[in-house]
Amino acid sequence: MGFDWTFFWSRLTDPGDLYLIALGRTVVMAVLAMALGLVIGVVVGFGRLSRFLVVRAVCGFYIWLIRGIPVLVLLVFFFSGLAAAGFFRFSDVVVFGFTLSASFQAAVIGLAIHEGAYMAEIVRNGIQAVQRGQIEAAKSLGMGTFQLTRRIILPQATRVIVPPLGNDFNHLLKTTSLASVIGVQEIFQLTESMSATTFKTFELLIVLSITYLLLTTIWNVIQGMIETRLRRHERDDGPSGFIEKALFYLRPRVDAALERR
Amino acid sequence: MADPRETLVRAENVRKWFGPLEVLKGVSLQVAKGEVLSIIGPSGSGKSTFLRCINQLETYQDGRIFVGDDLIGYDLQGERLVPLPQRRVVEQRRNIGMVFQQFNLFWHMTVLENIIEAPMLVLGQRRDQAVETAMGLLRRVGLAEKANAYPMKLSGGQQQRAAIARALAMKPDLMLFDEPTSALDPETTGEVLNVIADLAESGMTMIVVTHEMAFARRVSDRVVLMDNGKVDCEADPETFFRDQPSARLKEFLATIH
């Protein structure tokens, strides 16, 4: 009994190649799912505001459906469910010399479809937050629909969209652990299998938690940088110096309290 | 008005409904090239709506509005009004500048970026050329040193002057002002009115919806009272404010004084 400090320190300071590869898998999975989810979110978000009832209805249905199903169920559904019914079976693919396993692909797609539904609502909200006067001004200057969407609506909506999107990504970084269930060798799965052989479950889970904390902390800083840049119209003086910047980016944000789920 | 100048804006019996509510009940007005027309009237009289019909921010449903040779928003097929495709409406707006009560500067762009945006995007001007024009306009409205500031950092009066410069950068034939000083402090109202007065002096054709009676009297060539979706009376400013040629006008001027 007791806490094995030596084991803990050695895992923390020298996690080993296997763990680092798993960590890479976690990050790549999150980034790919986010990118794909963002594409889905933008398309469906605009679709929700379409002039055409059918488009609005289809997009609304997608959001309603996906937001009502647990991610875990979605992942298993995409990996095992579709294959069991004989609809579609993921198989390993080699891209630029990297093997993307079937379970990895299913995880990315499942997470992206899940994220897309939430992002669609965020995007729609961002578009609707653009004031009518801004659009009228653009029209009065002779801009067409495409021009004013690209130059006025999108940049302004982006500033509303980015903070909640950042929170979503933070959430997604941790949600990737669910992919362990369908056999993706990410950090949670690796930790599980290591604790089965070493019985150092407690120490390993703390190392794992610290790893997730590290990921979300790095993301917080990046998100802060993006937001500060997008808010340059509000501030004349950005924080200067490394410490000041780090403190500024790590400060608690109002919108963090509004984090959904 | 015995004016030999060419007519630029001709509105004939313009009618508009918001659902069952008739807001414009047959508005007819003419504005000559270089003329400054002020429209006053109680709120809900349809003056802003009429102004917004001229550049199709609102559509009218009956009557005609001509700006130059263009029939705004419609194609005339026999006596039938056929709505123009969006692309043509967008083209018609290029020659008509508009200044809004709430300024509506693009808040994610600097003042300079606000002004060069449409000339580059819509007219295809080169950046250096657009910047040169913009800086000239900013000097004219007294904001040259604010070129790189974001709108949020400016006072209301400065924002409105920048918005005027932005509209002028498209070199419009006609400028529409929709209560340009209603959202401003009394201190900054003057600086905006001076810019508009300057513009009037320079020969720009303008239609100004305003509550500033002294300004309407000083700057306009003609003043119109709109009431209940119709033109109640129009006259040159001296006659308009001194003789008050209609009962409704007397009543209206009495309520605001």
Short mmCIF file of C-alpha atoms in Angstrom, two decimals:
data_model
loop_
_atom_site.label_atom_id
_atom_site.label_comp_id
_atom_site.label_asym_id
_atom_site.label_seq_id
_atom_site.Cartn_x
_atom_site.Cartn_y
_atom_site.Cartn_z
CA MET A 1 0.00 0.00 0.00
CA GLY A 2 0.97 3.63 -0.29
CA PHE A 3 2.00 5.94 -3.05
CA ASP A 4 5.01 4.84 -5.09
CA TRP A 5 6.81 8.17 -5.60
CA THR A 6 9.67 6.66 -7.52
CA PHE A 7 7.38 5.01 -10.01
CA PHE A 8 5.26 8.15 -10.28
CA TRP A 9 8.29 10.38 -10.96
CA SER A 10 9.78 8.04 -13.49
CA ARG A 11 6.49 7.84 -15.41
CA LEU A 12 6.04 11.60 -15.26
CA THR A 13 9.56 12.59 -16.28
CA ASP A 14 10.20 9.76 -18.72
CA PRO A 15 6.86 8.55 -20.03
CA GLY A 16 8.42 6.49 -22.79
CA ASP A 17 7.85 6.28 -26.52
CA LEU A 18 4.66 4.30 -26.25
CA TYR A 19 3.04 6.95 -24.08
CA LEU A 20 4.23 9.79 -26.32
CA ILE A 21 2.87 8.06 -29.40
CA ALA A 22 -0.46 7.61 -27.61
CA LEU A 23 -0.37 11.27 -26.64
CA GLY A 24 0.22 12.21 -30.27
CA ARG A 25 -2.74 10.04 -31.22
CA THR A 26 -4.93 11.86 -28.68
CA VAL A 27 -3.93 15.28 -29.97
CA VAL A 28 -4.21 14.39 -33.66
CA MET A 29 -7.59 12.79 -33.06
CA ALA A 30 -8.84 15.93 -31.30
CA VAL A 31 -7.45 18.29 -33.95
CA LEU A 32 -8.85 16.27 -36.86
CA ALA A 33 -12.25 15.89 -35.22
CA MET A 34 -12.29 19.61 -34.47
CA ALA A 35 -11.37 20.58 -38.04
CA LEU A 36 -13.93 18.24 -39.54
CA GLY A 37 -16.51 19.27 -36.94
CA LEU A 38 -15.91 22.90 -37.76
CA VAL A 39 -16.59 22.29 -41.44
CA ILE A 40 -19.81 20.47 -40.52
CA GLY A 41 -20.66 23.25 -38.05
CA VAL A 42 -20.24 26.06 -40.57
CA VAL A 43 -22.26 24.27 -43.25
CA VAL A 44 -25.05 23.23 -40.89
CA GLY A 45 -24.97 26.57 -39.04
CA PHE A 46 -25.54 28.49 -42.28
CA GLY A 47 -28.03 25.81 -43.30
CA ARG A 48 -30.11 26.54 -40.21
CA LEU A 49 -30.51 30.10 -41.51
CA SER A 50 -31.21 29.10 -45.10
CA ARG A 51 -34.05 30.61 -47.08
CA PHE A 52 -35.18 27.10 -47.93
CA LEU A 53 -37.37 25.26 -45.48
CA VAL A 54 -36.04 21.83 -46.49
CA VAL A 55 -32.44 22.85 -45.79
CA ARG A 56 -33.41 24.40 -42.45
CA ALA A 57 -35.35 21.27 -41.51
CA VAL A 58 -32.58 18.83 -42.45
CA CYS A 59 -29.99 20.82 -40.50
CA GLY A 60 -32.31 21.16 -37.53
CA PHE A 61 -32.93 17.42 -37.55
CA TYR A 62 -29.21 16.66 -37.57
CA ILE A 63 -28.61 18.91 -34.56
CA TRP A 64 -31.60 17.50 -32.68
CA LEU A 65 -30.58 13.91 -33.39
CA ILE A 66 -26.89 14.13 -32.60
CA ARG A 67 -27.27 16.23 -29.49
CA GLY A 68 -29.63 13.62 -28.14
CA ILE A 69 -27.20 10.71 -28.45
CA PRO A 70 -24.25 10.12 -26.08
CA VAL A 71 -20.83 10.39 -27.77
CA LEU A 72 -19.86 7.00 -26.47
CA VAL A 73 -22.86 5.44 -28.19
CA LEU A 74 -22.04 7.32 -31.40
CA LEU A 75 -18.47 6.01 -31.42
CA VAL A 76 -19.50 2.41 -30.88
CA PHE A 77 -22.26 2.84 -33.44
CA PHE A 78 -19.83 4.05 -36.12
CA PHE A 79 -17.21 1.42 -35.39
CA SER A 80 -19.14 -1.71 -34.49
CA GLY A 81 -22.76 -0.90 -35.30
CA LEU A 82 -22.33 -0.11 -38.98
CA ALA A 83 -20.01 -3.06 -39.46
CA ALA A 84 -22.31 -5.46 -37.64
CA ALA A 85 -25.20 -4.50 -39.89
CA GLY A 86 -22.91 -4.81 -42.89
CA PHE A 87 -23.36 -1.16 -43.99
CA PHE A 88 -19.82 0.02 -43.67
CA ARG A 89 -16.62 -1.33 -42.21
CA PHE A 90 -13.68 0.97 -41.49
CA SER A 91 -10.33 -0.45 -42.56
CA ASP A 92 -6.75 0.73 -42.01
CA VAL A 93 -5.48 3.41 -44.37
CA VAL A 94 -1.92 4.60 -44.92
CA VAL A 95 -1.52 8.37 -45.29
CA PHE A 96 1.95 9.89 -45.83
CA GLY A 97 3.53 6.81 -44.28
CA PHE A 98 1.31 6.86 -41.18
CA THR A 99 -1.17 4.08 -40.66
CA LEU A 100 -4.59 5.33 -39.65
CA SER A 101 -6.24 2.42 -37.95
CA ALA A 102 -9.90 1.61 -38.56
CA SER A 103 -10.82 2.48 -34.98
CA PHE A 104 -8.96 5.79 -35.22
CA GLN A 105 -10.92 6.78 -38.33
CA ALA A 106 -14.21 5.79 -36.74
CA ALA A 107 -13.31 7.81 -33.65
CA VAL A 108 -12.42 10.92 -35.65
CA ILE A 109 -15.62 10.72 -37.67
CA GLY A 110 -17.81 9.96 -34.68
CA LEU A 111 -16.31 12.82 -32.66
CA ALA A 112 -16.55 15.18 -35.64
CA ILE A 113 -20.22 14.42 -36.18
CA HIS A 114 -20.84 14.93 -32.49
CA GLU A 115 -18.87 18.19 -32.36
CA GLY A 116 -20.42 19.41 -35.62
CA ALA A 117 -23.88 19.47 -34.08
CA TYR A 118 -22.73 21.66 -31.20
CA MET A 119 -20.63 23.87 -33.44
CA ALA A 120 -23.54 24.40 -35.80
CA GLU A 121 -25.47 26.03 -32.97
CA ILE A 122 -22.44 28.14 -32.03
CA VAL A 123 -21.97 29.24 -35.65
CA ARG A 124 -25.66 30.03 -36.09
CA ASN A 125 -25.60 32.09 -32.91
CA GLY A 126 -22.51 33.94 -34.18
CA ILE A 127 -24.11 34.77 -37.50
CA GLN A 128 -27.28 35.96 -35.82
CA ALA A 129 -25.26 38.17 -33.50
CA VAL A 130 -24.13 40.33 -36.43
CA GLN A 131 -26.12 43.53 -36.17
CA ARG A 132 -28.54 44.41 -38.92
CA GLY A 133 -27.04 47.87 -39.18
CA GLN A 134 -23.68 46.37 -40.21
CA ILE A 135 -25.32 44.47 -43.03
CA GLU A 136 -27.36 47.49 -44.10
CA ALA A 137 -24.24 49.63 -44.19
CA ALA A 138 -22.51 47.04 -46.37
CA LYS A 139 -25.52 46.90 -48.69
CA SER A 140 -25.69 50.67 -48.92
CA LEU A 141 -22.08 50.62 -50.10
CA GLY A 142 -23.04 48.36 -52.98
CA MET A 143 -21.76 45.05 -51.62
CA GLY A 144 -23.45 41.90 -52.87
CA THR A 145 -24.53 39.02 -50.64
CA PHE A 146 -21.32 37.04 -51.15
CA GLN A 147 -19.09 40.08 -50.59
CA LEU A 148 -20.81 41.13 -47.40
CA THR A 149 -20.91 37.57 -46.08
CA ARG A 150 -17.17 37.20 -46.61
CA ARG A 151 -16.02 40.64 -45.52
CA ILE A 152 -18.53 41.63 -42.83
CA ILE A 153 -20.61 38.71 -41.52
CA LEU A 154 -17.90 36.05 -41.28
CA PRO A 155 -15.23 38.20 -39.59
CA GLN A 156 -17.72 39.61 -37.10
CA ALA A 157 -19.35 36.24 -36.41
CA THR A 158 -15.88 34.71 -35.90
CA ARG A 159 -15.31 36.99 -32.93
CA VAL A 160 -18.47 35.70 -31.31
CA ILE A 161 -17.84 32.10 -32.29
CA VAL A 162 -14.23 31.65 -31.20
CA PRO A 163 -14.60 31.72 -27.38
CA PRO A 164 -17.26 28.97 -27.22
CA LEU A 165 -15.43 27.00 -29.94
CA GLY A 166 -12.32 27.11 -27.80
CA ASN A 167 -14.25 25.73 -24.87
CA ASP A 168 -15.54 23.00 -27.16
CA PHE A 169 -12.03 22.03 -28.13
CA ASN A 170 -11.00 21.92 -24.51
CA HIS A 171 -13.88 19.53 -23.94
CA LEU A 172 -13.01 17.51 -27.03
CA LEU A 173 -9.40 17.00 -25.88
CA LYS A 174 -10.80 15.05 -22.94
CA THR A 175 -13.66 13.38 -24.80
CA THR A 176 -11.06 11.58 -26.95
CA SER A 177 -10.58 9.23 -23.97
CA LEU A 178 -13.88 7.60 -24.96
CA ALA A 179 -12.20 6.34 -28.14
CA SER A 180 -10.44 3.80 -25.94
CA VAL A 181 -13.68 1.86 -25.92
CA ILE A 182 -13.43 1.11 -29.63
CA GLY A 183 -9.75 0.26 -29.30
CA VAL A 184 -7.90 3.45 -30.20
CA GLN A 185 -4.56 3.36 -28.40
CA GLU A 186 -4.69 6.85 -26.93
CA ILE A 187 -3.37 7.83 -23.52
CA PHE A 188 -6.31 6.59 -21.48
CA GLN A 189 -6.29 3.16 -23.09
CA LEU A 190 -2.55 2.87 -22.69
CA THR A 191 -2.80 3.88 -19.02
CA GLU A 192 -5.47 1.26 -18.49
CA SER A 193 -3.41 -1.51 -20.01
CA MET A 194 -0.28 -0.43 -18.12
CA SER A 195 -2.13 -0.48 -14.81
CA ALA A 196 -3.36 -3.98 -15.61
CA THR A 197 0.24 -5.17 -15.75
CA THR A 198 1.84 -2.99 -13.03
CA PHE A 199 -1.10 -2.56 -10.62
CA LYS A 200 0.06 1.03 -10.10
CA THR A 201 -3.37 2.28 -11.08
CA PHE A 202 -3.45 5.32 -8.81
CA GLU A 203 -0.03 6.68 -9.86
CA LEU A 204 -0.74 6.09 -13.54
CA LEU A 205 -4.11 7.84 -13.38
CA ILE A 206 -2.49 10.86 -11.78
CA VAL A 207 0.11 10.98 -14.55
CA LEU A 208 -2.75 10.69 -17.03
CA SER A 209 -4.69 13.51 -15.37
CA ILE A 210 -1.61 15.72 -15.39
CA THR A 211 -1.21 14.98 -19.09
CA TYR A 212 -4.77 16.10 -19.84
CA LEU A 213 -4.25 19.18 -17.66
CA LEU A 214 -1.11 19.99 -19.60
CA LEU A 215 -2.98 19.69 -22.89
CA THR A 216 -5.85 21.92 -21.79
CA THR A 217 -3.43 24.44 -20.29
CA ILE A 218 -1.48 24.71 -23.52
CA TRP A 219 -4.76 25.08 -25.37
CA ASN A 220 -5.91 27.81 -22.96
CA VAL A 221 -2.83 29.85 -23.79
CA ILE A 222 -3.31 29.36 -27.53
CA GLN A 223 -6.99 30.26 -27.26
CA GLY A 224 -6.12 33.36 -25.28
CA MET A 225 -3.69 34.45 -27.98
CA ILE A 226 -6.30 33.95 -30.69
CA GLU A 227 -8.95 35.83 -28.75
CA THR A 228 -6.65 38.69 -27.88
CA ARG A 229 -5.77 39.04 -31.52
CA LEU A 230 -9.44 39.00 -32.52
CA ARG A 231 -10.19 41.63 -29.90
CA ARG A 232 -7.57 44.10 -30.99
CA HIS A 233 -10.36 46.56 -31.87
CA GLU A 234 -11.12 46.77 -28.13
CA ARG A 235 -7.61 47.13 -26.73
CA ASP A 236 -4.84 49.53 -27.51
CA ASP A 237 -2.31 47.88 -25.26
CA GLY A 238 -1.80 44.16 -25.25
CA PRO A 239 -0.01 42.50 -22.35
CA SER A 240 3.77 42.66 -22.77
CA GLY A 241 6.45 40.36 -21.46
CA PHE A 242 6.23 36.61 -21.16
CA ILE A 243 5.02 36.38 -17.55
CA GLU A 244 2.40 39.07 -17.98
CA LYS A 245 1.16 37.43 -21.16
CA ALA A 246 0.99 34.01 -19.58
CA LEU A 247 -0.96 35.39 -16.61
CA PHE A 248 -3.25 37.30 -18.94
CA TYR A 249 -4.04 34.29 -21.07
CA LEU A 250 -4.54 32.04 -18.08
CA ARG A 251 -6.89 34.42 -16.27
CA PRO A 252 -10.37 33.05 -15.64
CA ARG A 253 -12.69 34.16 -18.39
CA VAL A 254 -16.32 35.01 -18.03
CA ASP A 255 -17.28 32.71 -20.86
CA ALA A 256 -15.56 29.77 -19.16
CA ALA A 257 -18.34 29.91 -16.59
CA LEU A 258 -20.84 29.53 -19.39
CA GLU A 259 -19.26 26.36 -20.65
CA ARG A 260 -21.99 24.00 -21.73
CA ARG A 261 -22.50 20.41 -20.66
CA MET B 1 -39.81 75.25 -57.71
CA ALA B 2 -38.68 77.07 -60.80
CA ASP B 3 -35.34 75.38 -61.01
CA PRO B 4 -33.76 74.80 -64.38
CA ARG B 5 -31.53 72.10 -62.93
CA GLU B 6 -31.92 68.54 -64.00
CA THR B 7 -34.02 66.29 -61.77
CA LEU B 8 -32.01 63.55 -60.06
CA VAL B 9 -34.60 61.89 -57.83
CA ARG B 10 -38.20 61.54 -58.86
CA ALA B 11 -40.62 59.72 -56.59
CA GLU B 12 -44.14 59.23 -57.88
CA ASN B 13 -46.95 58.06 -55.68
CA VAL B 14 -44.75 55.64 -53.71
CA ARG B 15 -46.71 53.22 -51.55
CA LYS B 16 -45.54 50.65 -49.07
CA TRP B 17 -47.13 48.28 -46.62
CA PHE B 18 -45.66 46.50 -43.63
CA GLY B 19 -48.10 43.61 -43.55
CA PRO B 20 -51.53 45.20 -43.32
CA LEU B 21 -50.11 48.55 -42.20
CA GLU B 22 -49.79 51.13 -44.95
CA VAL B 23 -46.72 53.21 -44.06
CA LEU B 24 -46.29 55.14 -47.31
CA LYS B 25 -49.56 56.27 -48.81
CA GLY B 26 -48.47 57.77 -52.08
CA VAL B 27 -45.34 59.87 -51.64
CA SER B 28 -44.33 62.12 -54.53
CA LEU B 29 -41.17 64.18 -54.40
CA GLN B 30 -38.52 65.51 -56.71
CA VAL B 31 -34.95 66.47 -55.99
CA ALA B 32 -32.85 68.36 -58.50
CA LYS B 33 -29.17 67.70 -59.06
CA GLY B 34 -27.21 69.61 -56.41
CA GLU B 35 -30.27 70.27 -54.33
CA VAL B 36 -30.51 69.66 -50.59
CA LEU B 37 -33.89 68.42 -49.45
CA SER B 38 -34.72 68.06 -45.77
CA ILE B 39 -37.55 65.84 -44.63
CA ILE B 40 -39.03 66.50 -41.21
CA GLY B 41 -42.02 65.00 -39.50
CA PRO B 42 -43.20 63.14 -36.43
CA SER B 43 -41.89 59.65 -35.76
CA GLY B 44 -43.90 57.03 -37.58
CA SER B 45 -44.64 59.44 -40.41
CA GLY B 46 -42.74 57.25 -42.87
CA LYS B 47 -39.84 59.60 -43.56
CA SER B 48 -37.09 57.10 -42.75
CA THR B 49 -38.93 54.32 -44.56
CA PHE B 50 -39.21 56.50 -47.64
CA LEU B 51 -35.50 57.29 -47.49
CA ARG B 52 -34.68 53.58 -47.19
CA CYS B 53 -36.85 52.81 -50.22
CA ILE B 54 -34.59 55.03 -52.32
CA ASN B 55 -31.66 52.62 -51.94
CA GLN B 56 -33.81 49.52 -51.57
CA LEU B 57 -33.04 48.76 -47.96
CA GLU B 58 -36.81 48.62 -47.99
CA THR B 59 -38.89 47.70 -51.01
CA TYR B 60 -41.90 49.75 -52.01
CA GLN B 61 -44.85 48.01 -53.55
CA ASP B 62 -46.41 50.61 -55.77
CA GLY B 63 -45.41 53.83 -57.49
CA ARG B 64 -42.04 54.72 -58.94
CA ILE B 65 -38.72 55.98 -57.66
CA PHE B 66 -36.26 57.14 -60.27
CA VAL B 67 -32.68 58.07 -59.46
CA GLY B 68 -31.25 59.47 -62.67
CA ASP B 69 -32.58 57.13 -65.33
CA ASP B 70 -32.76 54.10 -63.05
CA LEU B 71 -36.13 52.91 -61.84
CA ILE B 72 -35.15 51.75 -58.36
CA GLY B 73 -35.78 48.10 -57.59
CA TYR B 74 -38.02 47.35 -60.54
CA ASP B 75 -38.18 46.81 -64.22
CA LEU B 76 -41.15 48.36 -65.95
CA GLN B 77 -42.91 45.94 -68.26
CA GLY B 78 -45.81 47.88 -69.70
CA GLU B 79 -47.40 49.21 -66.52
CA ARG B 80 -46.31 46.25 -64.40
CA LEU B 81 -43.51 46.55 -61.85
CA VAL B 82 -41.28 43.48 -62.07
CA PRO B 83 -38.72 43.21 -59.24
CA LEU B 84 -35.14 43.46 -60.44
CA PRO B 85 -32.78 40.58 -59.73
CA GLN B 86 -30.66 41.13 -56.61
CA ARG B 87 -27.57 41.72 -58.71
CA ARG B 88 -29.13 44.77 -60.38
CA VAL B 89 -30.35 46.17 -57.06
CA VAL B 90 -26.80 45.87 -55.73
CA GLU B 91 -25.53 47.82 -58.73
CA GLN B 92 -28.11 50.57 -58.27
CA ARG B 93 -26.98 51.11 -54.67
CA ARG B 94 -23.41 51.97 -55.71
CA ASN B 95 -24.30 55.50 -56.71
CA ILE B 96 -26.33 56.22 -53.61
CA GLY B 97 -24.53 56.88 -50.34
CA MET B 98 -26.24 56.48 -47.01
CA VAL B 99 -25.48 57.73 -43.52
CA PHE B 100 -27.27 56.04 -40.64
CA GLN B 101 -28.50 57.23 -37.28
CA GLN B 102 -26.34 54.58 -35.55
CA PHE B 103 -23.27 55.23 -37.80
CA ASN B 104 -22.86 51.50 -38.51
CA LEU B 105 -19.13 51.65 -39.04
CA PHE B 106 -17.70 48.16 -39.45
CA TRP B 107 -16.36 47.71 -35.94
CA HIS B 108 -13.79 45.07 -36.86
CA MET B 109 -11.98 47.45 -39.21
CA THR B 110 -10.02 50.63 -38.61
CA VAL B 111 -11.44 53.90 -39.85
CA LEU B 112 -9.23 53.76 -42.92
CA GLU B 113 -10.17 50.13 -43.64
CA ASN B 114 -13.84 51.08 -43.34
CA ILE B 115 -13.41 53.71 -46.02
CA ILE B 116 -11.31 51.76 -48.53
CA GLU B 117 -13.30 48.52 -48.21
CA ALA B 118 -16.10 49.20 -50.68
CA PRO B 119 -14.05 51.13 -53.26
CA MET B 120 -11.61 48.19 -53.44
CA LEU B 121 -14.16 45.39 -53.18
CA VAL B 122 -17.01 46.86 -55.21
CA LEU B 123 -15.31 49.28 -57.59
CA GLY B 124 -12.07 47.31 -57.88
CA GLN B 125 -9.85 50.26 -57.00
CA ARG B 126 -6.19 49.60 -56.21
CA ARG B 127 -5.28 49.89 -52.57
CA ASP B 128 -2.94 52.86 -52.90
CA GLN B 129 -5.51 54.73 -54.92
CA ALA B 130 -8.30 53.94 -52.41
CA VAL B 131 -6.06 54.98 -49.51
CA GLU B 132 -5.23 58.28 -51.18
CA THR B 133 -8.92 59.08 -51.71
CA ALA B 134 -9.72 57.97 -48.17
CA MET B 135 -7.05 60.16 -46.59
CA GLY B 136 -8.32 63.12 -48.59
CA LEU B 137 -11.83 62.48 -47.30
CA LEU B 138 -10.60 62.03 -43.73
CA ARG B 139 -8.82 65.37 -43.90
CA ARG B 140 -12.01 66.89 -45.22
CA VAL B 141 -14.03 65.62 -42.24
CA GLY B 142 -11.19 66.43 -39.82
CA LEU B 143 -10.25 62.87 -38.88
CA ALA B 144 -6.94 62.30 -40.63
CA GLU B 145 -5.17 61.52 -37.36
CA LYS B 146 -7.77 58.83 -36.53
CA ALA B 147 -7.21 56.81 -39.71
CA ASN B 148 -5.82 53.79 -37.87
CA ALA B 149 -8.15 53.90 -34.88
CA TYR B 150 -10.94 51.39 -34.41
CA PRO B 151 -14.48 52.82 -34.32
CA MET B 152 -14.97 51.85 -30.65
CA LYS B 153 -12.23 54.30 -29.73
CA LEU B 154 -14.02 57.23 -31.35
CA SER B 155 -16.70 59.55 -30.06
CA GLY B 156 -20.12 59.39 -31.68
CA GLY B 157 -19.45 62.56 -33.65
CA GLN B 158 -16.15 61.19 -34.94
CA GLN B 159 -17.79 57.91 -35.89
CA GLN B 160 -20.48 59.70 -37.81
CA ARG B 161 -17.93 61.85 -39.66
CA ALA B 162 -16.01 58.70 -40.55
CA ALA B 163 -19.27 57.13 -41.78
CA ILE B 164 -19.85 60.15 -44.01
CA ALA B 165 -16.34 59.78 -45.41
CA ARG B 166 -17.00 56.09 -46.03
CA ALA B 167 -20.15 56.84 -48.02
CA LEU B 168 -18.38 59.57 -50.00
CA ALA B 169 -15.54 57.24 -50.97
CA MET B 170 -17.92 55.52 -53.40
CA LYS B 171 -18.31 58.90 -55.17
CA PRO B 172 -22.10 58.72 -55.04
CA ASP B 173 -24.41 60.95 -57.06
CA LEU B 174 -26.81 61.15 -54.15
CA MET B 175 -26.38 61.10 -50.39
CA LEU B 176 -29.11 59.99 -48.01
CA PHE B 177 -28.92 61.00 -44.35
CA ASP B 178 -31.20 59.11 -41.96
CA GLU B 179 -31.37 61.22 -38.79
CA PRO B 180 -27.58 61.56 -38.74
CA THR B 181 -27.41 63.40 -35.42
CA SER B 182 -30.22 61.77 -33.44
CA ALA B 183 -27.86 59.43 -31.59
CA LEU B 184 -25.32 62.15 -30.75
CA ASP B 185 -24.62 64.33 -27.73
CA PRO B 186 -25.47 67.98 -28.21
CA GLU B 187 -21.74 68.82 -28.12
CA THR B 188 -20.83 66.56 -31.01
CA THR B 189 -23.94 67.26 -33.08
CA GLY B 190 -22.45 70.52 -34.29
CA GLU B 191 -19.29 68.96 -35.76
CA VAL B 192 -21.36 66.49 -37.79
CA LEU B 193 -23.80 69.14 -38.98
CA ASN B 194 -20.87 71.27 -40.11
CA VAL B 195 -19.52 68.42 -42.22
CA ILE B 196 -22.95 67.88 -43.78
CA ALA B 197 -23.34 71.62 -44.39
CA ASP B 198 -19.91 71.67 -46.08
CA LEU B 199 -20.97 68.83 -48.29
CA ALA B 200 -24.18 70.67 -49.20
CA GLU B 201 -22.10 73.70 -50.10
CA SER B 202 -19.97 71.59 -52.43
CA GLY B 203 -22.98 70.81 -54.59
CA MET B 204 -23.76 67.26 -53.47
CA THR B 205 -27.36 66.20 -53.97
CA MET B 206 -28.72 65.23 -50.58
CA ILE B 207 -31.86 64.10 -48.85
CA VAL B 208 -31.69 64.60 -45.10
CA VAL B 209 -34.20 63.20 -42.64
CA THR B 210 -33.68 65.27 -39.54
CA HIS B 211 -35.08 66.65 -36.32
CA GLU B 212 -32.66 69.59 -36.38
CA MET B 213 -34.92 72.42 -37.48
CA ALA B 214 -32.27 75.13 -37.34
CA PHE B 215 -30.02 72.98 -39.49
CA ALA B 216 -32.81 72.24 -41.99
CA ARG B 217 -33.48 75.93 -42.24
CA ARG B 218 -29.85 76.88 -42.71
CA VAL B 219 -28.70 74.21 -45.15
CA SER B 220 -31.69 73.06 -47.20
CA ASP B 221 -32.89 74.33 -50.53
CA ARG B 222 -36.28 72.88 -49.75
CA VAL B 223 -38.00 71.38 -46.71
CA VAL B 224 -40.75 68.78 -46.70
CA LEU B 225 -43.10 67.82 -43.90
CA MET B 226 -44.14 64.18 -43.97
CA ASP B 227 -47.08 63.11 -41.92
CA ASN B 228 -48.93 59.82 -41.76
CA GLY B 229 -47.25 58.35 -44.83
CA LYS B 230 -47.78 61.36 -47.07
CA VAL B 231 -46.10 64.62 -47.98
CA ASP B 232 -48.03 67.25 -46.08
CA CYS B 233 -46.33 70.32 -47.50
CA GLU B 234 -43.06 71.49 -49.02
CA ALA B 235 -41.48 74.87 -49.47
CA ASP B 236 -38.19 76.73 -49.44
CA PRO B 237 -36.88 76.95 -45.86
CA GLU B 238 -37.77 80.62 -45.32
CA THR B 239 -41.38 80.16 -46.39
CA PHE B 240 -41.57 76.81 -44.64
CA PHE B 241 -40.51 77.98 -41.19
CA ARG B 242 -41.76 81.59 -41.32
CA ASP B 243 -45.12 81.23 -43.03
CA GLN B 244 -45.76 77.62 -42.01
CA PRO B 245 -47.96 76.91 -45.03
CA SER B 246 -50.07 74.10 -43.52
CA ALA B 247 -52.09 73.59 -40.37
CA ARG B 248 -50.33 70.27 -39.67
CA LEU B 249 -46.94 71.98 -39.94
CA LYS B 250 -47.98 74.70 -37.46
CA GLU B 251 -49.10 71.98 -35.08
CA PHE B 252 -45.89 69.96 -35.54
CA LEU B 253 -43.58 72.94 -35.08
CA ALA B 254 -45.55 73.97 -32.01
CA THR B 255 -45.04 70.56 -30.39
CA ILE B 256 -41.27 70.56 -30.83
CA HIS B 257 -40.65 74.14 -29.72
#
